[in-house]
PDB file of C-alpha atoms in Angstrom:
ATOM      1  CA  UNK A 108     141.964 -38.764 -11.769  1.00 90.00           C
ATOM      2  CA  UNK A 109     144.460 -36.682  -9.785  1.00 94.00           C
ATOM      3  CA  UNK A 110     148.148 -35.845  -9.910  1.00 97.00           C
ATOM      4  CA  UNK A 111     149.812 -35.368  -6.513  1.00 97.00           C
ATOM      5  CA  UNK A 112     152.919 -33.455  -5.472  1.00 98.00           C
ATOM      6  CA  UNK A 113     153.951 -34.110  -1.878  1.00 97.00           C
ATOM      7  CA  UNK A 114     156.198 -31.433  -0.386  1.00 97.00           C
ATOM      8  CA  UNK A 115     157.974 -33.052   2.555  1.00 95.00           C
ATOM      9  CA  UNK A 116     160.317 -30.699   4.424  1.00 95.00           C
ATOM     10  CA  UNK A 117     163.438 -31.966   6.164  1.00 91.00           C
ATOM     11  CA  UNK A 118     163.226 -29.254   8.803  1.00 89.00           C
ATOM     12  CA  UNK A 119     160.601 -26.974  10.271  1.00 87.00           C
ATOM     13  CA  UNK A 120     160.863 -23.788   8.212  1.00 89.00           C
ATOM     14  CA  UNK A 121     157.317 -22.586   7.461  1.00 91.00           C
ATOM     15  CA  UNK A 122     158.417 -19.676   5.252  1.00 94.00           C
ATOM     16  CA  UNK A 123     160.503 -21.882   2.949  1.00 94.00           C
ATOM     17  CA  UNK A 124     157.752 -24.541   2.788  1.00 97.00           C
ATOM     18  CA  UNK A 125     155.060 -21.953   2.028  1.00 97.00           C
ATOM     19  CA  UNK A 126     157.214 -20.339  -0.670  1.00 97.00           C
ATOM     20  CA  UNK A 127     157.829 -23.739  -2.272  1.00 98.00           C
ATOM     21  CA  UNK A 128     154.124 -24.597  -2.276  1.00 98.00           C
ATOM     22  CA  UNK A 129     153.200 -21.263  -3.845  1.00 98.00           C
ATOM     23  CA  UNK A 130     155.960 -21.547  -6.461  1.00 98.00           C
ATOM     24  CA  UNK A 131     154.753 -25.031  -7.424  1.00 98.00           C
ATOM     25  CA  UNK A 132     151.201 -23.666  -7.711  1.00 98.00           C
ATOM     26  CA  UNK A 133     152.527 -20.934 -10.023  1.00 98.00           C
ATOM     27  CA  UNK A 134     154.465 -23.438 -12.155  1.00 97.00           C
ATOM     28  CA  UNK A 135     151.365 -25.607 -12.545  1.00 98.00           C
ATOM     29  CA  UNK A 136     149.355 -22.506 -13.457  1.00 97.00           C
ATOM     30  CA  UNK A 137     152.005 -21.641 -16.057  1.00 96.00           C
ATOM     31  CA  UNK A 138     151.360 -25.113 -17.520  1.00 97.00           C
ATOM     32  CA  UNK A 139     147.645 -24.323 -17.684  1.00 96.00           C
ATOM     33  CA  UNK A 140     146.598 -26.384 -14.670  1.00 97.00           C
ATOM     34  CA  UNK A 141     144.601 -25.378 -11.633  1.00 96.00           C
ATOM     35  CA  UNK A 142     145.792 -26.891  -8.366  1.00 97.00           C
ATOM     36  CA  UNK A 143     144.410 -27.445  -4.901  1.00 97.00           C
ATOM     37  CA  UNK A 144     146.329 -27.692  -1.661  1.00 98.00           C
ATOM     38  CA  UNK A 145     145.905 -29.537   1.601  1.00 97.00           C
ATOM     39  CA  UNK A 146     147.941 -30.148   4.687  1.00 97.00           C
ATOM     40  CA  UNK A 147     149.548 -33.561   4.741  1.00 94.00           C
ATOM     41  CA  UNK A 148     148.619 -34.063   8.377  1.00 91.00           C
ATOM     42  CA  UNK A 149     152.331 -34.365   9.020  1.00 92.00           C
ATOM     43  CA  UNK A 150     155.073 -31.856   8.102  1.00 93.00           C
ATOM     44  CA  UNK A 151     154.206 -30.776   4.574  1.00 96.00           C
ATOM     45  CA  UNK A 152     151.629 -29.971   1.941  1.00 98.00           C
ATOM     46  CA  UNK A 153     150.026 -31.993  -0.832  1.00 98.00           C
ATOM     47  CA  UNK A 154     149.413 -30.093  -4.051  1.00 98.00           C
ATOM     48  CA  UNK A 155     146.781 -31.817  -6.177  1.00 98.00           C
ATOM     49  CA  UNK A 156     145.878 -31.340  -9.831  1.00 97.00           C
ATOM     50  CA  UNK A 157     142.596 -32.876 -11.002  1.00 97.00           C
ATOM     51  CA  UNK A 158     143.022 -34.934 -14.183  1.00 95.00           C
ATOM     52  CA  UNK A 159     140.331 -35.795 -16.724  1.00 93.00           C
ATOM     53  CA  UNK A 160     140.167 -39.466 -15.700  1.00 89.00           C
ATOM     54  CA  UNK A 161     141.109 -40.556 -19.224  1.00 92.00           C
ATOM     55  CA  UNK A 162     144.862 -40.017 -18.978  1.00 92.00           C
ATOM     56  CA  UNK A 163     146.894 -43.192 -18.508  1.00 92.00           C
ATOM     57  CA  UNK A 164     148.488 -43.557 -15.072  1.00 93.00           C
ATOM     58  CA  UNK A 165     151.950 -43.906 -16.637  1.00 94.00           C
ATOM     59  CA  UNK A 166     151.509 -40.569 -18.414  1.00 95.00           C
ATOM     60  CA  UNK A 167     150.443 -38.916 -15.154  1.00 96.00           C
ATOM     61  CA  UNK A 168     153.448 -40.410 -13.328  1.00 96.00           C
ATOM     62  CA  UNK A 169     155.884 -39.254 -16.034  1.00 96.00           C
ATOM     63  CA  UNK A 170     154.305 -35.801 -16.088  1.00 97.00           C
ATOM     64  CA  UNK A 171     154.539 -35.465 -12.299  1.00 98.00           C
ATOM     65  CA  UNK A 172     158.170 -36.570 -12.310  1.00 97.00           C
ATOM     66  CA  UNK A 173     159.058 -34.162 -15.129  1.00 97.00           C
ATOM     67  CA  UNK A 174     157.346 -31.261 -13.357  1.00 97.00           C
ATOM     68  CA  UNK A 175     159.101 -32.248 -10.132  1.00 98.00           C
ATOM     69  CA  UNK A 176     162.470 -32.366 -11.877  1.00 96.00           C
ATOM     70  CA  UNK A 177     161.950 -28.942 -13.433  1.00 96.00           C
ATOM     71  CA  UNK A 178     160.693 -27.530 -10.139  1.00 97.00           C
ATOM     72  CA  UNK A 179     163.735 -28.815  -8.239  1.00 97.00           C
ATOM     73  CA  UNK A 180     166.074 -27.397 -10.909  1.00 95.00           C
ATOM     74  CA  UNK A 181     164.662 -23.931 -10.205  1.00 94.00           C
ATOM     75  CA  UNK A 182     165.827 -24.032  -6.553  1.00 95.00           C
ATOM     76  CA  UNK A 183     168.217 -26.968  -6.017  1.00 96.00           C
ATOM     77  CA  UNK A 184     169.509 -25.421  -2.794  1.00 94.00           C
ATOM     78  CA  UNK A 185     166.019 -25.702  -1.226  1.00 95.00           C
ATOM     79  CA  UNK A 186     164.393 -28.607  -3.122  1.00 96.00           C
ATOM     80  CA  UNK A 187     165.324 -32.190  -3.937  1.00 94.00           C
ATOM     81  CA  UNK A 188     163.951 -35.387  -5.401  1.00 91.00           C
ATOM     82  CA  UNK A 189     166.322 -37.517  -3.312  1.00 86.00           C
ATOM     83  CA  UNK A 190     164.343 -40.282  -1.621  1.00 88.00           C
ATOM     84  CA  UNK A 191     166.967 -40.989   1.032  1.00 81.00           C
ATOM     85  CA  UNK A 192     166.632 -38.596   3.966  1.00 86.00           C
ATOM     86  CA  UNK A 193     170.392 -38.423   4.450  1.00 82.00           C
ATOM     87  CA  UNK A 194     170.815 -37.244   0.831  1.00 86.00           C
ATOM     88  CA  UNK A 195     168.261 -34.434   1.200  1.00 86.00           C
ATOM     89  CA  UNK A 196     170.632 -32.303   3.289  1.00 89.00           C
ATOM     90  CA  UNK A 197     167.890 -30.147   4.776  1.00 88.00           C
ATOM     91  CA  UNK A 198     166.009 -29.580   1.530  1.00 95.00           C
ATOM     92  CA  UNK A 199     162.298 -30.107   0.835  1.00 95.00           C
ATOM     93  CA  UNK A 200     161.623 -33.475  -0.767  1.00 95.00           C
ATOM     94  CA  UNK A 201     159.412 -33.076  -3.840  1.00 97.00           C
ATOM     95  CA  UNK A 202     157.776 -36.494  -3.869  1.00 96.00           C
ATOM     96  CA  UNK A 203     156.080 -37.338  -7.154  1.00 96.00           C
ATOM     97  CA  UNK A 204     156.070 -41.112  -6.575  1.00 94.00           C
ATOM     98  CA  UNK A 205     152.538 -40.816  -5.167  1.00 92.00           C
ATOM     99  CA  UNK A 206     151.390 -40.990  -8.812  1.00 94.00           C
ATOM    100  CA  UNK A 207     152.658 -44.481  -9.594  1.00 89.00           C
ATOM    101  CA  UNK A 208     150.580 -47.629  -9.770  1.00 88.00           C
ATOM    102  CA  UNK A 209     149.488 -48.768  -6.279  1.00 90.00           C
ATOM    103  CA  UNK A 210     151.036 -45.696  -4.621  1.00 89.00           C
ATOM    104  CA  UNK A 211     149.077 -44.030  -1.852  1.00 88.00           C
ATOM    105  CA  UNK A 212     148.885 -40.717  -0.046  1.00 88.00           C
ATOM    106  CA  UNK A 213     146.760 -39.407   2.800  1.00 90.00           C
ATOM    107  CA  UNK A 214     143.266 -38.738   1.499  1.00 92.00           C
ATOM    108  CA  UNK A 215     141.522 -35.460   2.280  1.00 94.00           C
ATOM    109  CA  UNK A 216     140.145 -35.399   5.831  1.00 96.00           C
ATOM    110  CA  UNK A 217     142.259 -38.367   6.929  1.00 95.00           C
ATOM    111  CA  UNK A 218     143.255 -38.362  10.581  1.00 96.00           C
ATOM    112  CA  UNK A 219     146.946 -39.163  10.870  1.00 94.00           C
ATOM    113  CA  UNK A 220     148.396 -41.432  13.538  1.00 92.00           C
ATOM    114  CA  UNK A 221     150.387 -38.692  15.238  1.00 92.00           C
ATOM    115  CA  UNK A 222     150.292 -36.795  18.524  1.00 92.00           C
ATOM    116  CA  UNK A 223     147.355 -34.368  18.585  1.00 93.00           C
ATOM    117  CA  UNK A 224     145.423 -36.282  15.873  1.00 95.00           C
ATOM    118  CA  UNK A 225     146.291 -33.980  12.947  1.00 96.00           C
ATOM    119  CA  UNK A 226     144.091 -34.105   9.864  1.00 97.00           C
ATOM    120  CA  UNK A 227     145.206 -34.007   6.247  1.00 97.00           C
ATOM    121  CA  UNK A 228     142.834 -31.199   5.378  1.00 97.00           C
ATOM    122  CA  UNK A 229     142.028 -29.180   2.278  1.00 97.00           C
ATOM    123  CA  UNK A 230     142.726 -25.483   2.558  1.00 97.00           C
ATOM    124  CA  UNK A 231     142.834 -22.573   0.153  1.00 97.00           C
ATOM    125  CA  UNK A 232     145.789 -20.980  -1.550  1.00 98.00           C
ATOM    126  CA  UNK A 233     144.729 -17.690   0.025  1.00 98.00           C
ATOM    127  CA  UNK A 234     145.075 -19.250   3.499  1.00 97.00           C
ATOM    128  CA  UNK A 235     148.591 -20.371   2.588  1.00 97.00           C
ATOM    129  CA  UNK A 236     149.462 -16.911   1.230  1.00 97.00           C
ATOM    130  CA  UNK A 237     148.146 -15.207   4.388  1.00 97.00           C
ATOM    131  CA  UNK A 238     150.131 -17.646   6.572  1.00 96.00           C
ATOM    132  CA  UNK A 239     146.904 -18.794   8.246  1.00 96.00           C
ATOM    133  CA  UNK A 240     147.452 -22.491   7.559  1.00 96.00           C
ATOM    134  CA  UNK A 241     150.476 -24.620   8.372  1.00 93.00           C
ATOM    135  CA  UNK A 242     150.871 -28.395   8.036  1.00 93.00           C
ATOM    136  CA  UNK A 243     149.710 -28.997  11.614  1.00 91.00           C
ATOM    137  CA  UNK A 244     146.860 -26.474  11.705  1.00 95.00           C
ATOM    138  CA  UNK A 245     143.974 -28.929  11.500  1.00 97.00           C
ATOM    139  CA  UNK A 246     143.093 -31.622  14.035  1.00 97.00           C
ATOM    140  CA  UNK A 247     140.092 -33.763  14.877  1.00 96.00           C
ATOM    141  CA  UNK A 248     139.161 -31.067  17.407  1.00 96.00           C
ATOM    142  CA  UNK A 249     138.937 -28.105  15.020  1.00 97.00           C
ATOM    143  CA  UNK A 250     137.836 -29.795  11.753  1.00 96.00           C
ATOM    144  CA  UNK A 251     134.097 -29.935  12.571  1.00 96.00           C
ATOM    145  CA  UNK A 252     133.998 -26.164  13.204  1.00 97.00           C
ATOM    146  CA  UNK A 253     136.016 -25.459  10.068  1.00 96.00           C
ATOM    147  CA  UNK A 254     133.721 -27.514   7.853  1.00 96.00           C
ATOM    148  CA  UNK A 255     130.658 -25.952   9.479  1.00 97.00           C
ATOM    149  CA  UNK A 256     132.031 -22.459   8.780  1.00 95.00           C
ATOM    150  CA  UNK A 257     133.487 -22.791   5.274  1.00 94.00           C
ATOM    151  CA  UNK A 258     132.388 -26.171   3.943  1.00 95.00           C
ATOM    152  CA  UNK A 259     134.530 -28.369   1.739  1.00 95.00           C
ATOM    153  CA  UNK A 260     136.971 -26.132  -0.146  1.00 95.00           C
ATOM    154  CA  UNK A 261     137.594 -29.015  -2.561  1.00 95.00           C
ATOM    155  CA  UNK A 262     133.900 -29.491  -3.433  1.00 93.00           C
ATOM    156  CA  UNK A 263     134.274 -28.461  -7.080  1.00 90.00           C
ATOM    157  CA  UNK A 264     137.748 -29.900  -7.691  1.00 91.00           C
ATOM    158  CA  UNK A 265     136.615 -33.094  -9.420  1.00 86.00           C
ATOM    159  CA  UNK A 266     134.653 -31.084 -12.003  1.00 88.00           C
ATOM    160  CA  UNK A 267     137.842 -29.226 -12.929  1.00 90.00           C
ATOM    161  CA  UNK A 268     139.800 -32.246 -14.210  1.00 91.00           C
ATOM    162  CA  UNK A 269     141.820 -31.578 -17.353  1.00 92.00           C
ATOM    163  CA  UNK A 270     143.733 -33.514 -19.939  1.00 93.00           C
ATOM    164  CA  UNK A 271     147.505 -33.352 -19.688  1.00 95.00           C
ATOM    165  CA  UNK A 272     147.984 -33.023 -23.460  1.00 95.00           C
ATOM    166  CA  UNK A 273     148.512 -29.223 -23.573  1.00 95.00           C
ATOM    167  CA  UNK A 274     150.344 -29.047 -20.226  1.00 96.00           C
ATOM    168  CA  UNK A 275     152.777 -31.713 -21.494  1.00 94.00           C
ATOM    169  CA  UNK A 276     153.440 -29.616 -24.610  1.00 94.00           C
ATOM    170  CA  UNK A 277     153.994 -26.488 -22.485  1.00 95.00           C
ATOM    171  CA  UNK A 278     156.248 -28.427 -20.119  1.00 94.00           C
ATOM    172  CA  UNK A 279     158.370 -29.624 -23.035  1.00 92.00           C
ATOM    173  CA  UNK A 280     158.776 -26.029 -24.291  1.00 91.00           C
ATOM    174  CA  UNK A 281     159.625 -24.718 -20.820  1.00 87.00           C
ATOM    175  CA  UNK A 282     162.192 -27.482 -20.303  1.00 80.00           C
ATOM    176  CA  UNK A 283     163.802 -26.710 -23.673  1.00 81.00           C
ATOM    177  CA  UNK A 284     163.992 -23.008 -22.806  1.00 78.00           C
ATOM    178  CA  UNK A 285     165.329 -23.774 -19.325  1.00 71.00           C
ATOM    179  CA  UNK A 286     167.936 -26.192 -20.736  1.00 64.00           C
ATOM    180  CA  UNK A 287     169.120 -23.732 -23.366  1.00 61.00           C
ATOM    181  CA  UNK A 288     169.444 -20.960 -20.751  1.00 65.00           C
ATOM    182  CA  UNK A 289     171.403 -23.236 -18.430  1.00 59.00           C
ATOM    183  CA  UNK A 290     173.825 -24.294 -21.178  1.00 57.00           C
ATOM    184  CA  UNK A 291     174.208 -20.893 -22.788  1.00 55.00           C
TER     185      UNK A 291
END
């Protein structure tokens, strides 16, 4: 019932990571999909698109990979889909494999096994835009206060699930336009 894009940076460059997250949000919006963001509890961000719950997992996985491929093609000097860290050459890994059968990713509000007990926490796009939230912003120490102050920013996400039928059609048109521009 969700499609996940995991942005995993090779190096600590908050401006480049933030720009990539916002550009992916904009691409998904262009496809007609709302997206939500959360810290990964590690170095990156997870961008999540709620799906209608009726779309086959293979369709979601192919869609995520196609969006990832298009996204990387827009900034190949900063983004990659290379799994091997040595082949990333400092670029942000756009991981779409989280959408395959039996794949996992850190659930919202999961405490990660890292120094400082970071939490994979939902945040808002506005917080990302204002540079208020970074991948390591939330920990077990500050999450209770955050939830008490603003609540769960993902509370209505599940009600916003959509079919991928129209976004797949838009993606196909965008890819055709992008391919014809690149070759011509």
